[in-house]
Coordinates of C-alpha atoms in Angstrom, one line a residue:
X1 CA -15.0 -3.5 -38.2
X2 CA -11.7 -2.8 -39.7
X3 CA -11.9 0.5 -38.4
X4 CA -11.9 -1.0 -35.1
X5 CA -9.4 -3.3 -35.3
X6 CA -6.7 -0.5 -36.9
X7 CA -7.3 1.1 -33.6
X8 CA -6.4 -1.8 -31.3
X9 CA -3.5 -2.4 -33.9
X10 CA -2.4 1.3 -33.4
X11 CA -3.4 1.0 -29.5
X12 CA -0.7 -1.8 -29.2
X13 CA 1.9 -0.3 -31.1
X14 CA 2.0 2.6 -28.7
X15 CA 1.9 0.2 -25.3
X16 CA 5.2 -1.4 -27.3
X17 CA 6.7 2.2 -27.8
X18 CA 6.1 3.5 -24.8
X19 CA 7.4 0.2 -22.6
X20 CA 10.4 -0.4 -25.1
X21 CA 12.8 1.6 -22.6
X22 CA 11.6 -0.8 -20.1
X23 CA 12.1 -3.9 -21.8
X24 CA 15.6 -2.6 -22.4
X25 CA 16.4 -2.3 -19.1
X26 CA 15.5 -5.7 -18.2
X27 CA 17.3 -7.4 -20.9
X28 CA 20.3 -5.2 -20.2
X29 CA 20.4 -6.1 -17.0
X30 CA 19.7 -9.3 -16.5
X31 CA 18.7 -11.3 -19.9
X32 CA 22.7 -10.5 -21.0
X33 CA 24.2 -11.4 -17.7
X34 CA 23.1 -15.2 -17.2
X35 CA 26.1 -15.4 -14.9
X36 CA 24.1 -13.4 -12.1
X37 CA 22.5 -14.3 -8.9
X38 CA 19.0 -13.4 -9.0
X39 CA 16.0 -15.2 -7.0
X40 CA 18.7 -17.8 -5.8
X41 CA 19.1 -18.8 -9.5
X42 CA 21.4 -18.1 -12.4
X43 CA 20.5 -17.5 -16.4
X44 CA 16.9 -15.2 -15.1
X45 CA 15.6 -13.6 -17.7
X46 CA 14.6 -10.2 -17.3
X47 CA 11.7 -9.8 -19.8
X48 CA 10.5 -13.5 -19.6
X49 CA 10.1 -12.0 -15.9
X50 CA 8.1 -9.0 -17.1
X51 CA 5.9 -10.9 -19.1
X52 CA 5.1 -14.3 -17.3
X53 CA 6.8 -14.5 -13.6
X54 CA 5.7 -11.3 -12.4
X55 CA 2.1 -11.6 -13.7
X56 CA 0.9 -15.2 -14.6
X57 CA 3.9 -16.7 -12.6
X58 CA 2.0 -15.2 -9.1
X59 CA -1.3 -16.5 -10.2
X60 CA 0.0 -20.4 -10.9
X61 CA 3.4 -20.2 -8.4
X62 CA 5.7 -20.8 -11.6
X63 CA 7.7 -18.0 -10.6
X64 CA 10.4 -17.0 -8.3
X65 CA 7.6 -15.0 -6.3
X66 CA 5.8 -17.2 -3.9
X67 CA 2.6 -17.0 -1.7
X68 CA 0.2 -19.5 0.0
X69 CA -3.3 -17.6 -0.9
X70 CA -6.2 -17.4 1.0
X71 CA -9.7 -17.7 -0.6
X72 CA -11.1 -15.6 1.7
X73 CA -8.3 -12.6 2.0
X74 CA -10.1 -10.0 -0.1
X75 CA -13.2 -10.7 1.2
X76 CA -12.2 -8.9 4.7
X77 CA -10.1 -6.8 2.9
X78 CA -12.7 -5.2 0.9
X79 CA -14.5 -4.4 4.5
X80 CA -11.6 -2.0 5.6
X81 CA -10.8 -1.3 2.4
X82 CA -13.7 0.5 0.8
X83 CA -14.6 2.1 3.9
X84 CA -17.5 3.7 4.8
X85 CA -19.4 1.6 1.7
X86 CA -18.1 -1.9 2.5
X87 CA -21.3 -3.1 4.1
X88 CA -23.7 -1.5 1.6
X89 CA -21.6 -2.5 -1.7
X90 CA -22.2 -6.3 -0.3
X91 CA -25.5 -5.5 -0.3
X92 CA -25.4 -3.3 -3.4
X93 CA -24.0 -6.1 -5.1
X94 CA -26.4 -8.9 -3.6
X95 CA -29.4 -7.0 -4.8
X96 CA -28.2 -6.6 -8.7
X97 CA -27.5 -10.6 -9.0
X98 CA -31.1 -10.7 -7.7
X99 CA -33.0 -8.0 -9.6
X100 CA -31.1 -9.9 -13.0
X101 CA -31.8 -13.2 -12.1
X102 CA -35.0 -12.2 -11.6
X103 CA -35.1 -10.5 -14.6
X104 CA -36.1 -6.9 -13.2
X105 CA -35.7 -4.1 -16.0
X106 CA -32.6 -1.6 -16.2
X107 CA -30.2 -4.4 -14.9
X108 CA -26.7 -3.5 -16.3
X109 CA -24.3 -6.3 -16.3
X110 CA -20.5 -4.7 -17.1
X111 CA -19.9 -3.5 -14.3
X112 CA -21.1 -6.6 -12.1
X113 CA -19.5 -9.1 -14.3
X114 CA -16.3 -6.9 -14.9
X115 CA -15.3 -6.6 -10.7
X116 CA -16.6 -10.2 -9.7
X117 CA -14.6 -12.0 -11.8
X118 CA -11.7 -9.8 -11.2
X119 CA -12.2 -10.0 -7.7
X120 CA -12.4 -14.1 -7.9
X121 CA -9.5 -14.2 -10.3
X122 CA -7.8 -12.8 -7.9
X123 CA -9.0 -14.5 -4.3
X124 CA -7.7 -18.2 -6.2
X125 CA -4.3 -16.6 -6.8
X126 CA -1.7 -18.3 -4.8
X127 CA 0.4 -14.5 -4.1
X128 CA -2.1 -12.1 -2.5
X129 CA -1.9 -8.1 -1.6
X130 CA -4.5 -5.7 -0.9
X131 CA -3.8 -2.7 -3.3
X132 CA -4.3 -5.5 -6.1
X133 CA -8.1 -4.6 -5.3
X134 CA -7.6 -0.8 -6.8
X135 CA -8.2 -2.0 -10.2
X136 CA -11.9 -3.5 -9.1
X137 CA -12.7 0.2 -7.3
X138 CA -14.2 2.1 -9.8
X139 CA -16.7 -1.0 -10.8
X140 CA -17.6 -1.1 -7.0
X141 CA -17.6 2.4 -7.0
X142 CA -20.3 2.6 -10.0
X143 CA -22.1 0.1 -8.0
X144 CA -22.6 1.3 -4.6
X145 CA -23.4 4.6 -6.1
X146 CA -25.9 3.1 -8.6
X147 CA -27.8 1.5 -5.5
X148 CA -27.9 4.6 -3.2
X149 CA -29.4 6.1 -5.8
X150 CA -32.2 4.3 -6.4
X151 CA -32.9 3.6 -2.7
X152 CA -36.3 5.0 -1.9
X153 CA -36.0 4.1 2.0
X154 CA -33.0 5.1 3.9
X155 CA -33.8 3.9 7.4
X156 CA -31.4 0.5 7.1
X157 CA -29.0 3.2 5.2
X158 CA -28.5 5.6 7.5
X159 CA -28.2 3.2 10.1
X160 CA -25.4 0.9 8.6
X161 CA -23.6 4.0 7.5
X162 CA -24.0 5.8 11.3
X163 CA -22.6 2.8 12.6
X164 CA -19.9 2.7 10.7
X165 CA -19.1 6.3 11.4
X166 CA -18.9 6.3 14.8
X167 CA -16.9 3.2 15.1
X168 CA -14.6 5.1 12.7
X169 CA -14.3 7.7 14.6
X170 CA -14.0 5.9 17.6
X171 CA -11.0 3.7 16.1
X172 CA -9.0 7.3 15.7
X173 CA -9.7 8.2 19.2
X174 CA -8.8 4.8 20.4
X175 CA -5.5 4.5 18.3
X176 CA -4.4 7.5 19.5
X177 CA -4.7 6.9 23.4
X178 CA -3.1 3.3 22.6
X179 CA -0.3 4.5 20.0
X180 CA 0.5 8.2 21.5
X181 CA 1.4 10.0 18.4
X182 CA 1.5 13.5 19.9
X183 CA -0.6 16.0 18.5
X184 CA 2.3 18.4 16.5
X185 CA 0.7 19.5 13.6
X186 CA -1.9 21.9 14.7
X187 CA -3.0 22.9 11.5
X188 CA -4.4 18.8 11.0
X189 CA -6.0 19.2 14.4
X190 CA -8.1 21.9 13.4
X191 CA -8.9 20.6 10.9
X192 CA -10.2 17.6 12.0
X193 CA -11.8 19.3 14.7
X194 CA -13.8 21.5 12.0
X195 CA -15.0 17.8 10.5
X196 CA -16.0 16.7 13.4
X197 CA -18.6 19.1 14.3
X198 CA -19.6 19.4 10.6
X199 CA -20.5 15.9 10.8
X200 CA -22.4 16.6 13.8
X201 CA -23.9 19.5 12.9
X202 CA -24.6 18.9 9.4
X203 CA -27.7 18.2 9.4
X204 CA -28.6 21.8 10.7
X205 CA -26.4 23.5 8.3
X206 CA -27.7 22.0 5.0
X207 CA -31.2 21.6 4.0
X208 CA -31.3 18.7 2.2
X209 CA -32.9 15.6 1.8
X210 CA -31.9 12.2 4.7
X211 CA -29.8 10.3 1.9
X212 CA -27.4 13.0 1.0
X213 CA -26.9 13.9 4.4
X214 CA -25.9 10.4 5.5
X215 CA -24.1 10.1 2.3
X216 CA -22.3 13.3 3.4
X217 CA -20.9 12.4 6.8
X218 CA -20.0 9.0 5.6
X219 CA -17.8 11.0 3.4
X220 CA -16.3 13.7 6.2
X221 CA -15.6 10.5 8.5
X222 CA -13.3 9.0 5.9
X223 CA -11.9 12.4 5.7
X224 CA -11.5 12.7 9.0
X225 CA -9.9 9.2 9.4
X226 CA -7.7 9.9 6.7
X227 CA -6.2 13.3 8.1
X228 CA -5.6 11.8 11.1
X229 CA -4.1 9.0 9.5
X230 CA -1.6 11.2 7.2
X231 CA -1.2 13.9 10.2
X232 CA -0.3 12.2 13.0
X233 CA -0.3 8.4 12.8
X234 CA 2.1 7.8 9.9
X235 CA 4.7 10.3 10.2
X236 CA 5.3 9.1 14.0
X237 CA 4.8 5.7 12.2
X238 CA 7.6 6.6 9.9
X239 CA 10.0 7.6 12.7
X240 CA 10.6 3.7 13.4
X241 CA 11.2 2.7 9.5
X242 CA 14.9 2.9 10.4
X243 CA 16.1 2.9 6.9
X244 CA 14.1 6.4 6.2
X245 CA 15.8 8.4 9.5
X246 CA 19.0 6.7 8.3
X247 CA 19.0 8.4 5.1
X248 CA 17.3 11.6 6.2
X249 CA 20.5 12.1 8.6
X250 CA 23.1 11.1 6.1
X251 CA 21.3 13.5 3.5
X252 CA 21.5 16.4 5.9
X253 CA 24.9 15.7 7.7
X254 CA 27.1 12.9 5.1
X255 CA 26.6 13.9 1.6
X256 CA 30.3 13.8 0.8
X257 CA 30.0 9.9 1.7
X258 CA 28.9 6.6 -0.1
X259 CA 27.0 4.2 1.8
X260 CA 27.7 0.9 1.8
X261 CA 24.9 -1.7 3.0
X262 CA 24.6 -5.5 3.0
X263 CA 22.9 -7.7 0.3
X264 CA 21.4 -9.7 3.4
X265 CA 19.8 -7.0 4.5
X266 CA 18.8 -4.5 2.0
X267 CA 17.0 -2.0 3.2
X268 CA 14.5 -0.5 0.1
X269 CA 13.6 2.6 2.0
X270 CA 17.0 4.0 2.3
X271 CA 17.4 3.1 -0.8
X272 CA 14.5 5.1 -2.0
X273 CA 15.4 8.6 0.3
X274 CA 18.8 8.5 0.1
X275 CA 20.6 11.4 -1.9
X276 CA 24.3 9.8 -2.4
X277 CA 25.2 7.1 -3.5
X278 CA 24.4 3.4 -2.3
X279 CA 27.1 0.4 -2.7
X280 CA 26.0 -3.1 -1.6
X281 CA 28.3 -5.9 -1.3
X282 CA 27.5 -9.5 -0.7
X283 CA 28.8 -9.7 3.5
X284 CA 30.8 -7.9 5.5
X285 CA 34.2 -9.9 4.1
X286 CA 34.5 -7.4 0.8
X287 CA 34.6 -4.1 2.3
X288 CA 37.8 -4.8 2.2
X289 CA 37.9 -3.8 -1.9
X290 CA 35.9 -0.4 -1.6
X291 CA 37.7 2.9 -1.4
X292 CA 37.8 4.7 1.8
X293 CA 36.3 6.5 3.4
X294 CA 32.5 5.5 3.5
X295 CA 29.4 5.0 5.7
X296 CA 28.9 1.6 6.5
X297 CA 25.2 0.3 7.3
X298 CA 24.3 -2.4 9.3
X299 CA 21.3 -4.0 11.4
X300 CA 21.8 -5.0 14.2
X301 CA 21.7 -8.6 14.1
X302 CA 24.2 -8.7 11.7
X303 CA 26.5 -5.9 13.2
X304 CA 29.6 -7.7 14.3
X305 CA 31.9 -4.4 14.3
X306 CA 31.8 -4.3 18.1
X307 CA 32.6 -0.5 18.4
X308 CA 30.5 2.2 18.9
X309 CA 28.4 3.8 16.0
X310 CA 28.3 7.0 14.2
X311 CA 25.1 7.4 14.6
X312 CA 21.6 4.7 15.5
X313 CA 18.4 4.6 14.4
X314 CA 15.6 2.6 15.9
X315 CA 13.7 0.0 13.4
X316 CA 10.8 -1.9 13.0
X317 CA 8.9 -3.4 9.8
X318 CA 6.7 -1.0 10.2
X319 CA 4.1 -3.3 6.8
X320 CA 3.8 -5.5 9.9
X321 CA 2.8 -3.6 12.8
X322 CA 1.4 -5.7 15.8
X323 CA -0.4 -4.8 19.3
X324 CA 2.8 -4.5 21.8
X325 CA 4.4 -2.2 18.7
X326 CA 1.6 -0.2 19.1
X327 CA 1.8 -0.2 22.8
X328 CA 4.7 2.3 24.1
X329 CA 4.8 0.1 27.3
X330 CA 5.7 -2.6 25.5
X331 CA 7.3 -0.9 22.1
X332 CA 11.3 -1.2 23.2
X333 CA 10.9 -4.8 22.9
X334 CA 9.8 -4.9 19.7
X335 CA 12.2 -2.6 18.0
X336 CA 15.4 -3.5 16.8
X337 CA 18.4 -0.8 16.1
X338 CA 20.5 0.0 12.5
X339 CA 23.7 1.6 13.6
X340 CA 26.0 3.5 10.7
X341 CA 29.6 3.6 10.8
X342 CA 32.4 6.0 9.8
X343 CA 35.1 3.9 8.1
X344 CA 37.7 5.8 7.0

């Protein structure tokens, strides 16, 4: 018993090492400069942040982070999200609440108890996103496989799982004729193209049992999905994220220049590509203290230079993608521009 708890004791003492440059940083930054504008507020702490606003603060809405919260969000999130399995971990699930209740031998409780409560912990929070489900995966994961494997017929199986396999594969084929992507990378193509007929023809190239071969195309369709989805859809995806083509053409043609951006409209993924560095100023009023010359970003709607730009790139909040963005009839209308300037 001691043992065990000089190893949480050492445990913890690491976690406080290793996040100590972290906690720094916040109190640096923020916890010693009260005087700063942060979340519409003065005197926010950085590490009282860290520690309750960022975490407990989402759950209860105490904190500057916000969110309405929908009961029933990661419920239809898990059936996209664990794709091809969704269906059959419901059912996966369903069946070990009943074999326990029922008191059925072999019924392990972890993993069950470990993901649902997670997962309802998490459906009553008030500030909701969809990768917060990663950390319930591997108990789902344990799951599903757990109940596969003991599954001694595989009719409803296979069926479930061929379903879901050609509707996936039917969604790629669809997305593309609606989105147009272009097929560019031909290495992707064949690739997927090899997948495909595997899928078709695996049955004929492996001799093995029905359940691994519907296990086995359930895998190569989520492949599949995901190489077209990495290939094709998201780098034309990425073309209209304005802020990323911004500082891709300032890398390759302005390095010698600063940007300068507005706090109103901060754009994170310039942010994150660009290679110089990145001033921002509250409006456009103070560009009037910074040394010239510099690149001068601005959206559109805000842009009240009225001269012609340097250079503009086409942009859309591409996290919120909707039916007419997707439509290049209608796409135009949807997007919006972010021009850079010269200023010199």
């Amino acid at each position: 018993k001691n043992i065990f708890h000089v190893r949480w004791l050492i445990a913890g003492i690491f976690i406080l090492l290793f996040i100590t440059p972290e906690l720094y940083a916040l109190y640096y930054q923020f916890d010693l400069h009260p005087e700063k504008t942060v979340f519409g507020q003065k005197g926010v702490s950085g590490l009282k942040f860290f520690f309750w606003d960022s975490q407990f603060g989402r759950f209860f809405i105490t904190g500057p982070i916000k969110g309405k919260g929908d009961p029933s969000f990661f419920f239809h999130t898990l059936l996209w999200a664990f794709l091809p399995w969704s269906l059959i971990l419901y059912t996966a699930i369903y069946t070990r609440i009943k074999n326990g209740i029922q008191k059925k031998p072999a019924v392990e409780w972890y993993t069950i108890i470990a993901s649902l409560v997670t997962f309802l912990m998490f459906s009553l929070s008030k500030f909701q996103l969809p990768h917060y489900l990663n950390i319930v995966f591997p108990f789902f994961a344990i799951i599903t496989a757990n109940y596969i494997s003991q599954l001694k017929n595989t009719k409803l199986f296979g069926i479930i799982q061929h379903i879901i396999l050609i509707l996936l594969i039917m969604g790629v084929g669809g997305l593309h004729l609606f989105f147009r992507p272009g097929v560019e990378n031909i290495a992707v193509f064949l690739l997927m193209s090899m997948i495909l007929l595997l899928i078709i023809f695996l049955k004929k190239l492996f001799d093995a049992p029905q359940k691994y071969i519907i296990i086995g195309r359930s895998v190569l369709a989520i492949v599949f999905v995901n190489f077209y989805m990495n290939g094709f859809f998201y780098p034309r995806l990425l073309t209209y994220q304005g802020g990323t083509t911004a500082a891709k053409f300032i890398n390759q043609q302005y390095q010698d220049y600063p940007v300068v951006q507005l706090q109103e409209k901060y754009n994170y993924p310039l942010e994150f590509y660009l290679d110089v560095r990145l001033i921002t100023i509250p409006s456009i009023n103070d560009t009037g203290t910074l040394k010239k010359p510099y690149l001068l970003i601005l959206h559109s709607e805000q842009d009240s230079l009225h001269r012609l730009p340097l250079q503009s790139f086409a942009n859309f909040p591409i996290s919120k993608i909707n039916a007419k963005f997707l439509n290049p009839d209608k796409r135009n209308d949807q997007l919006k521009k972010i021009n850079l300037y010269l200023v010199n």
